[in-house]
Amino acid sequence: MSFVPQPTEVLLQNVRVSYCHLLEPWANSTQPGAKPRYSATILLPKTDVAQHQALMNAIEAAIQSARTKFGARVPAQPKVPIHDGDGYTQSGKEFGPECKGHWVFTAAQDASYKVEVVDLQGNPLTNPTQVYSGMYVNVLVRFFFYSNQSTGIGCGLGPVQKVRDGEALGSMPVAASSVFGAPQGSAANVYTGAPVAAGQPVQQQAAQQGYVQPAYATTPQQSVQQAPVGINPVTGQPY
């Protein structure tokens, strides 16, 4: 059975992602109190009129649903998360060159709910060299009303399906195969110089006497965010 989105949802096809934080939740350390979240900035070409209209319809559905539930708490013209990539950010800066000719918005999900990222066969993708800013994806997004430090329409992030590679935006991890080449039949023990058969573990030297591995503090589990705030379209962080 094919998936049928709700009125406030859109299943976007073949869009590019930037500021990709899909494998691990991320928080902007320059913003005090920012909670880690899964997020990605979505770039929709302005030439894709049909998908842009689907986004606007879903936003309007979210506004009408909020008015039914919250009445006068919903402004006459609530802030919406879709921005013109040929314009300026809320801080007055130009969007990056990758945003030119696109509609730009950020979708995010609380760190308590891991975002699924799969390939075209439905296999999970967990390698950062496969999931990166610049790739093209299908992605489910959901719009909702928020009322906290400000009010407006936010965008939730659902499952992501990678459809093809693209030019990486910013730096990305380097695959071991591109550095060391394909696996060889045998290798030398880096400690003794003696050959080692493929698949045989290398025996390491004993640790230095007196060395103690430092202990790391554990981070307490973040509670689910009850009410989202406004979303910065570039960083994916609340403001």
Short mmCIF file of C-alpha atoms in Angstrom, two decimals:
data_model
loop_
_atom_site.label_atom_id
_atom_site.label_comp_id
_atom_site.label_asym_id
_atom_site.label_seq_id
_atom_site.Cartn_x
_atom_site.Cartn_y
_atom_site.Cartn_z
CA MET A 1 0.00 0.00 0.00
CA SER A 2 1.42 3.39 -0.99
CA PHE A 3 1.95 6.05 1.64
CA VAL A 4 -0.62 8.85 1.79
CA PRO A 5 0.60 12.00 3.58
CA GLN A 6 -1.62 13.87 6.02
CA PRO A 7 -2.80 17.37 4.99
CA THR A 8 0.04 18.92 7.03
CA GLU A 9 2.67 16.60 5.51
CA VAL A 10 4.59 16.61 2.22
CA LEU A 11 6.69 13.80 0.77
CA LEU A 12 9.32 15.76 -1.13
CA GLN A 13 11.10 14.09 -4.02
CA ASN A 14 14.69 14.58 -5.19
CA VAL A 15 15.62 17.65 -3.12
CA ARG A 16 19.10 18.64 -1.97
CA VAL A 17 20.07 18.90 1.68
CA SER A 18 22.53 21.22 3.41
CA TYR A 19 23.63 21.52 7.05
CA CYS A 20 22.99 17.78 7.26
CA HIS A 21 22.75 16.38 10.82
CA LEU A 22 20.86 13.17 10.13
CA LEU A 23 23.05 10.51 11.76
CA GLU A 24 23.78 12.26 15.05
CA PRO A 25 21.83 15.01 16.84
CA TRP A 26 23.57 18.36 16.85
CA ALA A 27 23.32 21.56 18.87
CA ASN A 28 24.87 24.92 18.08
CA SER A 29 27.37 25.56 20.86
CA THR A 30 27.18 29.30 20.25
CA GLN A 31 23.53 29.34 21.34
CA PRO A 32 23.19 28.80 25.11
CA GLY A 33 20.53 26.26 25.99
CA ALA A 34 20.22 24.86 22.47
CA LYS A 35 19.20 21.20 22.58
CA PRO A 36 20.70 18.59 20.22
CA ARG A 37 18.39 17.66 17.37
CA TYR A 38 18.44 15.80 14.08
CA SER A 39 18.07 18.34 11.29
CA ALA A 40 18.70 19.23 7.67
CA THR A 41 18.22 22.34 5.58
CA ILE A 42 16.23 21.49 2.46
CA LEU A 43 16.83 23.22 -0.88
CA LEU A 44 13.87 23.12 -3.27
CA PRO A 45 14.45 24.55 -6.77
CA LYS A 46 12.12 27.45 -7.57
CA THR A 47 11.42 25.76 -10.89
CA ASP A 48 9.65 22.95 -9.00
CA VAL A 49 6.33 24.76 -8.79
CA ALA A 50 4.29 21.66 -7.92
CA GLN A 51 6.29 20.71 -4.82
CA HIS A 52 6.43 24.33 -3.65
CA GLN A 53 2.64 24.53 -3.90
CA ALA A 54 2.38 21.29 -1.92
CA LEU A 55 4.48 22.88 0.84
CA MET A 56 2.31 26.00 0.93
CA ASN A 57 -0.86 23.87 1.06
CA ALA A 58 0.53 21.88 4.01
CA ILE A 59 1.49 25.10 5.81
CA GLU A 60 -2.01 26.48 5.31
CA ALA A 61 -3.47 23.22 6.65
CA ALA A 62 -1.27 23.55 9.75
CA ILE A 63 -2.47 27.15 10.26
CA GLN A 64 -6.13 26.17 9.96
CA SER A 65 -5.66 23.22 12.32
CA ALA A 66 -4.00 25.53 14.86
CA ARG A 67 -6.84 28.06 14.64
CA THR A 68 -9.32 25.29 15.37
CA LYS A 69 -7.36 24.25 18.46
CA PHE A 70 -5.96 27.53 19.76
CA GLY A 71 -8.19 30.24 18.33
CA ALA A 72 -6.89 33.77 18.90
CA ARG A 73 -3.45 32.52 19.94
CA VAL A 74 -2.68 32.06 16.25
CA PRO A 75 -1.60 35.35 14.61
CA ALA A 76 -3.37 36.57 11.49
CA GLN A 77 -0.14 36.02 9.54
CA PRO A 78 2.05 33.55 11.46
CA LYS A 79 5.72 33.21 10.58
CA VAL A 80 6.39 30.41 8.11
CA PRO A 81 9.65 28.45 7.70
CA ILE A 82 10.03 28.78 3.91
CA HIS A 83 12.63 31.36 2.85
CA ASP A 84 13.82 32.78 -0.47
CA GLY A 85 17.38 31.61 -1.11
CA ASP A 86 17.96 34.65 -3.33
CA GLY A 87 17.17 36.96 -0.43
CA TYR A 88 18.61 37.45 3.04
CA THR A 89 18.56 35.55 6.30
CA GLN A 90 16.86 36.99 9.38
CA SER A 91 20.26 38.27 10.51
CA GLY A 92 20.58 40.29 7.30
CA LYS A 93 23.19 38.09 5.61
CA GLU A 94 22.91 36.57 2.16
CA PHE A 95 22.17 32.87 1.93
CA GLY A 96 25.00 30.66 0.72
CA PRO A 97 25.59 30.18 -3.03
CA GLU A 98 23.99 26.72 -2.91
CA CYS A 99 20.71 28.40 -1.92
CA LYS A 100 20.48 30.63 -5.00
CA GLY A 101 17.47 29.77 -7.13
CA HIS A 102 15.93 27.71 -4.33
CA TRP A 103 13.36 27.85 -1.58
CA VAL A 104 15.13 27.15 1.70
CA PHE A 105 13.83 25.72 4.96
CA THR A 106 15.05 23.57 7.84
CA ALA A 107 13.29 20.46 9.12
CA ALA A 108 14.22 19.09 12.54
CA GLN A 109 13.40 16.26 14.94
CA ASP A 110 13.95 15.94 18.67
CA ALA A 111 17.00 13.87 19.63
CA SER A 112 14.74 11.40 21.44
CA TYR A 113 13.46 10.13 18.09
CA LYS A 114 16.18 8.93 15.72
CA VAL A 115 15.61 9.83 12.09
CA GLU A 116 15.67 6.87 9.71
CA VAL A 117 17.96 7.29 6.69
CA VAL A 118 17.77 4.61 3.98
CA ASP A 119 18.90 3.99 0.40
CA LEU A 120 16.66 3.28 -2.59
CA GLN A 121 16.38 -0.38 -1.53
CA GLY A 122 15.34 0.57 2.00
CA ASN A 123 18.67 -0.40 3.57
CA PRO A 124 19.75 1.77 6.53
CA LEU A 125 22.57 4.24 5.88
CA THR A 126 24.88 4.89 8.82
CA ASN A 127 28.18 5.88 7.21
CA PRO A 128 28.93 9.63 7.22
CA THR A 129 30.60 9.28 3.81
CA GLN A 130 27.18 8.29 2.43
CA VAL A 131 25.02 10.77 4.33
CA TYR A 132 26.28 14.32 3.87
CA SER A 133 25.42 17.89 2.95
CA GLY A 134 24.99 18.10 -0.82
CA MET A 135 23.30 14.76 -1.47
CA TYR A 136 19.78 14.46 -2.94
CA VAL A 137 16.96 12.81 -1.03
CA ASN A 138 13.29 12.04 -0.74
CA VAL A 139 12.06 13.26 2.64
CA LEU A 140 8.83 13.46 4.59
CA VAL A 141 8.24 16.80 6.31
CA ARG A 142 5.41 17.87 8.61
CA PHE A 143 4.28 21.39 9.48
CA PHE A 144 2.90 22.39 12.88
CA PHE A 145 2.06 25.46 14.96
CA TYR A 146 4.38 26.39 17.83
CA SER A 147 3.93 28.90 20.63
CA ASN A 148 6.79 29.44 23.03
CA GLN A 149 9.25 32.33 22.91
CA SER A 150 7.53 33.23 19.64
CA THR A 151 4.73 31.83 17.51
CA GLY A 152 4.65 30.51 13.98
CA ILE A 153 4.73 27.40 11.83
CA GLY A 154 7.60 24.94 12.29
CA CYS A 155 8.73 21.99 10.19
CA GLY A 156 9.27 18.48 11.55
CA LEU A 157 11.66 16.00 9.97
CA GLY A 158 10.52 12.49 9.05
CA PRO A 159 12.24 9.55 7.30
CA VAL A 160 14.87 10.30 4.67
CA GLN A 161 15.70 8.28 1.55
CA LYS A 162 18.91 9.05 -0.33
CA VAL A 163 18.34 9.00 -4.08
CA ARG A 164 21.70 10.13 -5.46
CA ASP A 165 25.02 11.73 -4.65
CA GLY A 166 25.76 15.40 -5.19
CA GLU A 167 28.66 17.79 -4.82
CA ALA A 168 29.51 17.89 -1.13
CA LEU A 169 28.85 21.17 0.65
CA GLY A 170 31.66 21.85 3.10
CA SER A 171 34.00 19.17 4.38
CA MET A 172 33.03 15.52 4.75
CA PRO A 173 34.74 12.38 6.14
CA VAL A 174 37.19 10.61 3.85
CA ALA A 175 36.53 6.92 3.18
CA ALA A 176 39.34 4.55 4.23
CA SER A 177 39.24 2.86 0.82
CA SER A 178 40.08 6.14 -0.91
CA VAL A 179 43.16 6.55 1.32
CA PHE A 180 44.46 2.99 1.64
CA GLY A 181 42.95 1.37 -1.46
CA ALA A 182 41.14 -1.95 -1.66
CA PRO A 183 41.88 -4.62 0.98
CA GLN A 184 45.01 -6.66 0.16
CA GLY A 185 45.73 -10.35 0.68
CA SER A 186 48.31 -9.74 3.37
CA ALA A 187 49.74 -6.88 5.37
CA ALA A 188 52.70 -6.19 7.62
CA ASN A 189 52.40 -6.01 11.38
CA VAL A 190 52.94 -2.32 12.14
CA TYR A 191 54.78 -3.27 15.36
CA THR A 192 57.06 -6.16 14.27
CA GLY A 193 57.18 -5.82 10.47
CA ALA A 194 56.24 -9.50 10.07
CA PRO A 195 53.58 -10.37 7.44
CA VAL A 196 50.04 -10.95 8.68
CA ALA A 197 47.44 -12.98 6.80
CA ALA A 198 44.28 -11.15 5.78
CA GLY A 199 41.71 -11.18 8.56
CA GLN A 200 44.26 -12.06 11.28
CA PRO A 201 44.24 -9.56 14.13
CA VAL A 202 47.39 -7.57 14.81
CA GLN A 203 48.74 -8.02 18.33
CA GLN A 204 49.42 -4.61 19.80
CA GLN A 205 52.15 -3.77 22.27
CA ALA A 206 51.23 -3.43 25.90
CA ALA A 207 50.14 -0.01 27.06
CA GLN A 208 52.71 2.20 28.71
CA GLN A 209 53.20 1.46 32.38
CA GLY A 210 51.32 3.83 34.62
CA TYR A 211 48.95 5.01 31.86
CA VAL A 212 45.32 5.26 32.93
CA GLN A 213 42.59 5.93 30.36
CA PRO A 214 40.67 9.06 31.40
CA ALA A 215 37.06 8.71 32.42
CA TYR A 216 34.41 10.62 30.52
CA ALA A 217 31.27 11.99 32.10
CA THR A 218 28.02 10.72 30.68
CA THR A 219 25.44 13.16 29.40
CA PRO A 220 21.97 12.83 30.95
CA GLN A 221 19.19 11.99 28.52
CA GLN A 222 17.49 15.05 27.12
CA SER A 223 13.78 15.34 27.84
CA VAL A 224 11.41 15.66 24.90
CA GLN A 225 10.95 19.27 23.88
CA GLN A 226 7.35 20.13 24.60
CA ALA A 227 7.05 23.30 22.58
CA PRO A 228 9.36 24.18 19.69
CA VAL A 229 10.52 27.69 19.05
CA GLY A 230 11.34 29.45 15.79
CA ILE A 231 13.79 27.68 13.47
CA ASN A 232 16.80 29.36 11.90
CA PRO A 233 16.61 28.30 8.20
CA VAL A 234 20.39 27.93 7.90
CA THR A 235 21.57 26.41 11.17
CA GLY A 236 18.40 24.47 12.04
CA GLN A 237 18.55 25.85 15.61
CA PRO A 238 15.78 27.61 17.56
CA TYR A 239 15.85 31.36 18.02
#
